[in-house]
C-alpha positions as protocol buffer text, in pm:
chain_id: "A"
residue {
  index: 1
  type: UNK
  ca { x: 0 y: 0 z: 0 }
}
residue {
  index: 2
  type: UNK
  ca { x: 109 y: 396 z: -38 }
}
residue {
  index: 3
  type: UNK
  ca { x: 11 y: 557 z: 240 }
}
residue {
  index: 4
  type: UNK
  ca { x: 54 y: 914 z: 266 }
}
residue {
  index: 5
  type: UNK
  ca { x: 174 y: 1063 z: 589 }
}
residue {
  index: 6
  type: UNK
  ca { x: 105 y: 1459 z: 658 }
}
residue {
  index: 7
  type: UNK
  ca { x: 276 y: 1681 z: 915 }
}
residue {
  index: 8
  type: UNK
  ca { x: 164 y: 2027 z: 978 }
}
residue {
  index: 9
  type: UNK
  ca { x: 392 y: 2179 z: 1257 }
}
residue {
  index: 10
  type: UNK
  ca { x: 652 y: 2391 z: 1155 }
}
residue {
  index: 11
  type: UNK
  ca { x: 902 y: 2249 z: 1473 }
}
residue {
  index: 12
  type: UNK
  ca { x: 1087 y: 1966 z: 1215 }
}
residue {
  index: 13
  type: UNK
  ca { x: 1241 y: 1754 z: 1555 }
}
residue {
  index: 14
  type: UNK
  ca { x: 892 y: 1795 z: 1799 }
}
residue {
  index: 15
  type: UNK
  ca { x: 686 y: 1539 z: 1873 }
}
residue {
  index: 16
  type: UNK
  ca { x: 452 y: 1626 z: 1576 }
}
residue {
  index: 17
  type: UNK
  ca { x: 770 y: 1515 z: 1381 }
}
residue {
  index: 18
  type: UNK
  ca { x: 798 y: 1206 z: 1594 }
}
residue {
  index: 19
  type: UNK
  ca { x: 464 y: 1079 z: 1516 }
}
residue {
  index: 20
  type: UNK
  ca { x: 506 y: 1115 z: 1154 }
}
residue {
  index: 21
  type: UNK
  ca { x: 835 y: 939 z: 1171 }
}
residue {
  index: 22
  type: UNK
  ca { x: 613 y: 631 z: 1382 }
}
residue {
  index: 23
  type: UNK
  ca { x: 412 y: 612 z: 1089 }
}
residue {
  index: 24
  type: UNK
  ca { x: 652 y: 555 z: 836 }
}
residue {
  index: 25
  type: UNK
  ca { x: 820 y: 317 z: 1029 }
}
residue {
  index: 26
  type: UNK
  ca { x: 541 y: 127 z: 1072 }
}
residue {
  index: 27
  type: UNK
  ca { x: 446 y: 193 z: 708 }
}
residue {
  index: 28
  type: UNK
  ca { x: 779 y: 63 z: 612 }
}
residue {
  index: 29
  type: UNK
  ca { x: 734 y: -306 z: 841 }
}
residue {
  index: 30
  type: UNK
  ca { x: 444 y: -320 z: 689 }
}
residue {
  index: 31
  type: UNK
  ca { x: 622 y: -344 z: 323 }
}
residue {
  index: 32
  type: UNK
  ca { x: 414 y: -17 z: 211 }
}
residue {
  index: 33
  type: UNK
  ca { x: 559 y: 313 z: 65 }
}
residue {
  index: 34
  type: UNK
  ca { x: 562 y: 582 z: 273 }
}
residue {
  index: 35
  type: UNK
  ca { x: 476 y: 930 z: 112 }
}
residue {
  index: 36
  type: UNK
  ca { x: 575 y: 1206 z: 388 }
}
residue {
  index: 37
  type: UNK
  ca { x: 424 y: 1550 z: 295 }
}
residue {
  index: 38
  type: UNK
  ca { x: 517 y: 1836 z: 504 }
}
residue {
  index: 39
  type: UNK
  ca { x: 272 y: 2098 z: 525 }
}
residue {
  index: 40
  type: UNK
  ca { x: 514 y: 2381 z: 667 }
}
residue {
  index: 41
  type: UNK
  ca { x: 742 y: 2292 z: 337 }
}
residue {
  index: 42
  type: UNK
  ca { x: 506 y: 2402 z: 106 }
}
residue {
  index: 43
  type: UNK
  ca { x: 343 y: 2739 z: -27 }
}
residue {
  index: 44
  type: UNK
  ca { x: -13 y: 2687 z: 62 }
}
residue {
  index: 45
  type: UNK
  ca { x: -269 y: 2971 z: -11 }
}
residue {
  index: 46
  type: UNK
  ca { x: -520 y: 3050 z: 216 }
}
residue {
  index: 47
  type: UNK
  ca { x: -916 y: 2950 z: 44 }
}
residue {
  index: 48
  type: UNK
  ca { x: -1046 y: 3288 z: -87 }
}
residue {
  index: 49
  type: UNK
  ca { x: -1372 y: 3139 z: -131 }
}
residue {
  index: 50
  type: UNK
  ca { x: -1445 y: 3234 z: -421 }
}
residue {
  index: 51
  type: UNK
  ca { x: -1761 y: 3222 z: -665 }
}
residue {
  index: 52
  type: UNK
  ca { x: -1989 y: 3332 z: -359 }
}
residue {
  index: 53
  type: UNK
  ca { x: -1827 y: 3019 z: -147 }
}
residue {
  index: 54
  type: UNK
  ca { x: -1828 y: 2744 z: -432 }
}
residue {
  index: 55
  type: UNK
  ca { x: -1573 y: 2872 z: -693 }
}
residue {
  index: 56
  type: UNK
  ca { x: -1434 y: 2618 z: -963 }
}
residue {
  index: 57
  type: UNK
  ca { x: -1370 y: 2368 z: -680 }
}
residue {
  index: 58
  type: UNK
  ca { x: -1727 y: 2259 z: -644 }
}
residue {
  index: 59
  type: UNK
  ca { x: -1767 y: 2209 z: -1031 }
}
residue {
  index: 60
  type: UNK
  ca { x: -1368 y: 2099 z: -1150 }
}
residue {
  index: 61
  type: UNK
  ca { x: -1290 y: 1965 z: -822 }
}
residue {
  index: 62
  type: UNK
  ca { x: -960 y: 2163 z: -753 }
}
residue {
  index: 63
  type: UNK
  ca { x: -879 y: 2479 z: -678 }
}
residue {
  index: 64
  type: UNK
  ca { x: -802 y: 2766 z: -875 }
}
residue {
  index: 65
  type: UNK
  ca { x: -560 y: 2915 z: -674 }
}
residue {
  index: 66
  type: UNK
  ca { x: -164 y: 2836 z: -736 }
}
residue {
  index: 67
  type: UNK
  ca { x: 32 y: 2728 z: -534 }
}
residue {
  index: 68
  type: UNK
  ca { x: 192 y: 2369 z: -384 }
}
residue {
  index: 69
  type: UNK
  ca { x: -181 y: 2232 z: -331 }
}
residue {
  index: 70
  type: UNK
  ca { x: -311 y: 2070 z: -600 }
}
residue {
  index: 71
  type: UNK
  ca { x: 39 y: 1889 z: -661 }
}
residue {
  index: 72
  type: UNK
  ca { x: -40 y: 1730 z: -258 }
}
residue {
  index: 73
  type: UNK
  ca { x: -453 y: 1677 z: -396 }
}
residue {
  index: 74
  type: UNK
  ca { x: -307 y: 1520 z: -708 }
}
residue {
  index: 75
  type: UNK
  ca { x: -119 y: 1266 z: -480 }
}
residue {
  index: 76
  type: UNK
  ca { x: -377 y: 1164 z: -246 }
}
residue {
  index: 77
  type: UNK
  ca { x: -556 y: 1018 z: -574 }
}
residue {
  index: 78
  type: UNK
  ca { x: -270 y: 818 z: -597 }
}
residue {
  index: 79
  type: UNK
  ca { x: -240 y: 714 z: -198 }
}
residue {
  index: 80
  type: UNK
  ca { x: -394 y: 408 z: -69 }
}
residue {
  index: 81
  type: UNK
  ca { x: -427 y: 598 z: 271 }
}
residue {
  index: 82
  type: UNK
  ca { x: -336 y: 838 z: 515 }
}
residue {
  index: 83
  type: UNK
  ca { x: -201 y: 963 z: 839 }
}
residue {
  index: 84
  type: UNK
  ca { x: -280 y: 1313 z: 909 }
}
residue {
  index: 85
  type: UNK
  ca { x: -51 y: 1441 z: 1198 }
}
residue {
  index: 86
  type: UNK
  ca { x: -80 y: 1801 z: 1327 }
}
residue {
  index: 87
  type: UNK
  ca { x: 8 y: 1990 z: 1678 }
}
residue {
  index: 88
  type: UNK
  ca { x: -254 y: 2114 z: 1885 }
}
residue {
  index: 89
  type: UNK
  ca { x: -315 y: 2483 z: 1872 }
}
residue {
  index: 90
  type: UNK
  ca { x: -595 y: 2611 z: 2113 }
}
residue {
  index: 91
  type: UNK
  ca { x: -779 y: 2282 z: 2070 }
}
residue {
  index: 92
  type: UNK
  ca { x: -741 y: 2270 z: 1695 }
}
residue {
  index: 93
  type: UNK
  ca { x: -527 y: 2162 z: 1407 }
}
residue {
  index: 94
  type: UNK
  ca { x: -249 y: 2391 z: 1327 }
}
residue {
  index: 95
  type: UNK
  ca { x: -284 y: 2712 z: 1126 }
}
residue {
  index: 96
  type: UNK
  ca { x: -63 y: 2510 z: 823 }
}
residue {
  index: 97
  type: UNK
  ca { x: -320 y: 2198 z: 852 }
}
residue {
  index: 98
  type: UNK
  ca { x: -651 y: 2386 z: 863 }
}
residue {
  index: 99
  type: UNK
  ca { x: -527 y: 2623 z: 593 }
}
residue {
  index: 100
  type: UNK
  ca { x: -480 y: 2267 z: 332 }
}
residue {
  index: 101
  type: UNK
  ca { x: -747 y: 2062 z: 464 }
}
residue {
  index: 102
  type: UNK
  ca { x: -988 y: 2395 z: 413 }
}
residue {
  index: 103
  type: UNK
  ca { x: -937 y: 2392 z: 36 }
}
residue {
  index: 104
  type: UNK
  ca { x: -910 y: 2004 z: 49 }
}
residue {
  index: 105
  type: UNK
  ca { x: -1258 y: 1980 z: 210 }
}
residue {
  index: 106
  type: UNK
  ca { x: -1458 y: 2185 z: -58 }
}
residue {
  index: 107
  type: UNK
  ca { x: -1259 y: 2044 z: -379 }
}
residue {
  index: 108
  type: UNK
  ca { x: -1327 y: 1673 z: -222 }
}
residue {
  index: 109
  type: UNK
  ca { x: -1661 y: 1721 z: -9 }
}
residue {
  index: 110
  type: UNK
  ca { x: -1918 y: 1555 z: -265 }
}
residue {
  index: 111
  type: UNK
  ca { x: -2255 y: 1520 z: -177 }
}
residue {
  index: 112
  type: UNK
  ca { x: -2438 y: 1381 z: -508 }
}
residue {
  index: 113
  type: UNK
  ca { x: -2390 y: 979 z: -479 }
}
residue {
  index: 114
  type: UNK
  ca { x: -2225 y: 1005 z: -881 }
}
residue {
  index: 115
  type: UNK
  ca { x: -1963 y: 1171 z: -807 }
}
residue {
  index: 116
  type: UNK
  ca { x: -1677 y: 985 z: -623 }
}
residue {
  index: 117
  type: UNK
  ca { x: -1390 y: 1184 z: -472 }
}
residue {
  index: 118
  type: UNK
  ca { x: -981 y: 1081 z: -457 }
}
residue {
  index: 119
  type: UNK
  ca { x: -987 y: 969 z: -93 }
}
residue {
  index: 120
  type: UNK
  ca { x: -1359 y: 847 z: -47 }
}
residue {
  index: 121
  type: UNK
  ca { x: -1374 y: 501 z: 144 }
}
residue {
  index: 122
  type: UNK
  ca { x: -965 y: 513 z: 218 }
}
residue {
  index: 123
  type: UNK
  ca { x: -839 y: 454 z: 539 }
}
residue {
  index: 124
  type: UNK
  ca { x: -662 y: 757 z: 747 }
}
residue {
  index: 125
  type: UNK
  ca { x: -555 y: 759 z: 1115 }
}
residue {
  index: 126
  type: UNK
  ca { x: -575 y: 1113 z: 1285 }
}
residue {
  index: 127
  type: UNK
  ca { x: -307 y: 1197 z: 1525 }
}
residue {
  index: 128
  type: UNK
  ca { x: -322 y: 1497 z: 1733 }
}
residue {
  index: 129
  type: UNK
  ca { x: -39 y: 1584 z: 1904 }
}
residue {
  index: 130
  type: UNK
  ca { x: -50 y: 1805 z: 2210 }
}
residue {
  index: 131
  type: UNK
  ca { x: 316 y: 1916 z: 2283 }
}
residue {
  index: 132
  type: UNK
  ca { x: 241 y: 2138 z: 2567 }
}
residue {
  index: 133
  type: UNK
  ca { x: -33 y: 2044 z: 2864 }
}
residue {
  index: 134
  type: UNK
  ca { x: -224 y: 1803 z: 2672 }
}
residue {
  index: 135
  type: UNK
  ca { x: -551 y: 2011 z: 2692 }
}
residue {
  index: 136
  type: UNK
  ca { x: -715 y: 2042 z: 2391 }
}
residue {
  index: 137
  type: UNK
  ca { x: -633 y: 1675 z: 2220 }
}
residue {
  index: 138
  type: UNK
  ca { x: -1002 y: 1562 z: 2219 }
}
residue {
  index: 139
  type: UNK
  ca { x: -1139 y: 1905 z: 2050 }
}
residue {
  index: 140
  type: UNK
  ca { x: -862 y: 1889 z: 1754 }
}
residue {
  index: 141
  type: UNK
  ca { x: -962 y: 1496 z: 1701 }
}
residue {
  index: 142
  type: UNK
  ca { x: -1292 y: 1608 z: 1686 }
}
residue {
  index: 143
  type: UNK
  ca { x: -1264 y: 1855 z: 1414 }
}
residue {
  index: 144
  type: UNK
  ca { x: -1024 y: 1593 z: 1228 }
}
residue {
  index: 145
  type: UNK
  ca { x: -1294 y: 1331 z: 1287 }
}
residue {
  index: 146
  type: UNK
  ca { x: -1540 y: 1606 z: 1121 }
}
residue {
  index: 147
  type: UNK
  ca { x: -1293 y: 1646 z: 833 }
}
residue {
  index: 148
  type: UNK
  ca { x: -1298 y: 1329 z: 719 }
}
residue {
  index: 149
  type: UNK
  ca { x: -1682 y: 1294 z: 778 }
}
residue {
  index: 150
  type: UNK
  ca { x: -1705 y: 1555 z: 535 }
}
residue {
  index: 151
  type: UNK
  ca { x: -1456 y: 1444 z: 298 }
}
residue {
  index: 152
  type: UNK
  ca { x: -1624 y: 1083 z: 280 }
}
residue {
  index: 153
  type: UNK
  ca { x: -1996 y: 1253 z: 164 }
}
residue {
  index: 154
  type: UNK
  ca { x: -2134 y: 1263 z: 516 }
}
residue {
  index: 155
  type: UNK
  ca { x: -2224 y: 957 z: 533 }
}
residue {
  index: 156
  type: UNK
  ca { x: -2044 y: 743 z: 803 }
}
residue {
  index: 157
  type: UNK
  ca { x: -2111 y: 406 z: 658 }
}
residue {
  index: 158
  type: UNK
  ca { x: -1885 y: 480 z: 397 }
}
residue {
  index: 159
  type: UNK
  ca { x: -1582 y: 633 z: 595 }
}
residue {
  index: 160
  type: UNK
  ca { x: -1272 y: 372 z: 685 }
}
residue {
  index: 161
  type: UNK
  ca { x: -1200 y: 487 z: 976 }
}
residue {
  index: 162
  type: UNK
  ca { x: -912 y: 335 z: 1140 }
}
residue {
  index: 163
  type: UNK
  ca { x: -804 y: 508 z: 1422 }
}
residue {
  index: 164
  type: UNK
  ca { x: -785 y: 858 z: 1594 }
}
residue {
  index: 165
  type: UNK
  ca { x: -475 y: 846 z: 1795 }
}
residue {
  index: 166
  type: UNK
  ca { x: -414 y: 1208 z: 2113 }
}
residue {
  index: 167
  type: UNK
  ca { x: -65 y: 1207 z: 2217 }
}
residue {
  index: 168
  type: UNK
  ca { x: 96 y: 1420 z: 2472 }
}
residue {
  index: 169
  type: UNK
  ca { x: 437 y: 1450 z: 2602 }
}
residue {
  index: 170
  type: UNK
  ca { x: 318 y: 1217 z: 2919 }
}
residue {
  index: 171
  type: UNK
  ca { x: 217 y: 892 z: 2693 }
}
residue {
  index: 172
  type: UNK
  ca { x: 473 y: 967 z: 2433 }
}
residue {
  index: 173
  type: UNK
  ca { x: 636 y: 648 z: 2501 }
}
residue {
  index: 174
  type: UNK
  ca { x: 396 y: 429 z: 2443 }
}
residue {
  index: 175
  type: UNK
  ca { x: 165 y: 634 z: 2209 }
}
residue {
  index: 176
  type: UNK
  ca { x: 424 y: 663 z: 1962 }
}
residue {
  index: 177
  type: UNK
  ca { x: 429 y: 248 z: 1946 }
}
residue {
  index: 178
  type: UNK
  ca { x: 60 y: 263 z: 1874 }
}
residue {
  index: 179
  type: UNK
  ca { x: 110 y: 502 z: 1584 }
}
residue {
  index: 180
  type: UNK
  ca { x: 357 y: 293 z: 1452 }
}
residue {
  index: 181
  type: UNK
  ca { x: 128 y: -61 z: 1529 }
}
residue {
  index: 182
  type: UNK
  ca { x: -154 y: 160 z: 1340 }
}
residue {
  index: 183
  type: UNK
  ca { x: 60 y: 232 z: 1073 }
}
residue {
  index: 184
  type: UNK
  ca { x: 150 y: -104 z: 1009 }
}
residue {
  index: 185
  type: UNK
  ca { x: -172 y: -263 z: 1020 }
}
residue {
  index: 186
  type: UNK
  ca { x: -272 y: -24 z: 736 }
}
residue {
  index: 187
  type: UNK
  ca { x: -1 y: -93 z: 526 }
}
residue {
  index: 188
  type: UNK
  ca { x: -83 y: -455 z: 576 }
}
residue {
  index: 189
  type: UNK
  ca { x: -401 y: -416 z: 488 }
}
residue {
  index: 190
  type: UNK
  ca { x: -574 y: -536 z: 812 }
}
């Protein structure tokens, strides 16, 4: 399998960056290609929302803004799965994450059942990792678990959900394992 692992902190040795590394580890047992995408690498617009909220993204399915992001939406097609890892800012994803998966959600977020997305019905693990006190872990997996709720046409029969993982600096050591069991398990196929 090719699963795609994305970081959004802009810290490249953090424990954000220690999750992603978990994954592709486990990825890598697992005898599946790990695609690492780091959100703080790339030039990534902010949506303008354009055409009254529903610009050329609703009809074309990308975005018409240029920059580094339809080069990551072009290779999610391709992905078999993902990890999405970002820090926890005031209970949320970080700016870098919400800024991507913003434009991701309205070029992918298809609501007529003819019209099939690029990551409909693959599997993703959420990670959010809270660096700091911990507080705000269960707010930022519930936005990522919203994310993908809307990304898989609201309907959560069809979502492959396979696991929403909170770290914080206290269960690093073992937390990091389970990303890395997760990880593996995907790439397996399991």
């Amino acid at each position: 399998m090719k699963i795609m692992v994305i970081t959004s902190s802009p810290n490249k040795e953090g424990l954000t960056a220690s999750c992603g590394e978990a994954a592709k580890r486990g990825i890598e047992k697992g005898n599946g290609e790990a695609v690492m995408v780091r959100l703080n690498d790339l030039n990534l617009l902010r949506c303008e929302a354009c055409g009254q909220g529903w610009g050329i993204c609703r009809q074309e399915d990308r975005c018409k803004l240029e920059d580094d992001f339809e080069k990551v939406h072009e290779a999610m097609g391709e992905a078999d799965g993902y990890v999405i890892v970002t820090p926890v800012y005031w209970g949320e994803m970080s700016e870098s994450a919400k800024v991507f998966f913003d434009r991701l959600r309205r070029c992918e977020a298809k609501f007529s059942p003819d019209k099939r997305n690029k990551i409909q019905n693959k599997p993703f693990i959420c990670v959010a990792a809270a660096g700091g006190s911990g507080n705000g872990t269960l707010s930022c997996l519930t936005s990522m678990e919203r994310l993908f709720f809307h990304l898989n046409r609201m309907d959560s029969k069809n979502i492959t959900k396979f696991d929403y993982i909170g770290i914080t600096q206290r269960n690093k050591s073992y937390m990091l394992d389970a990303i890395e069991a997760g990880a593996l398990k995907m790439a397996k196929g399991e």
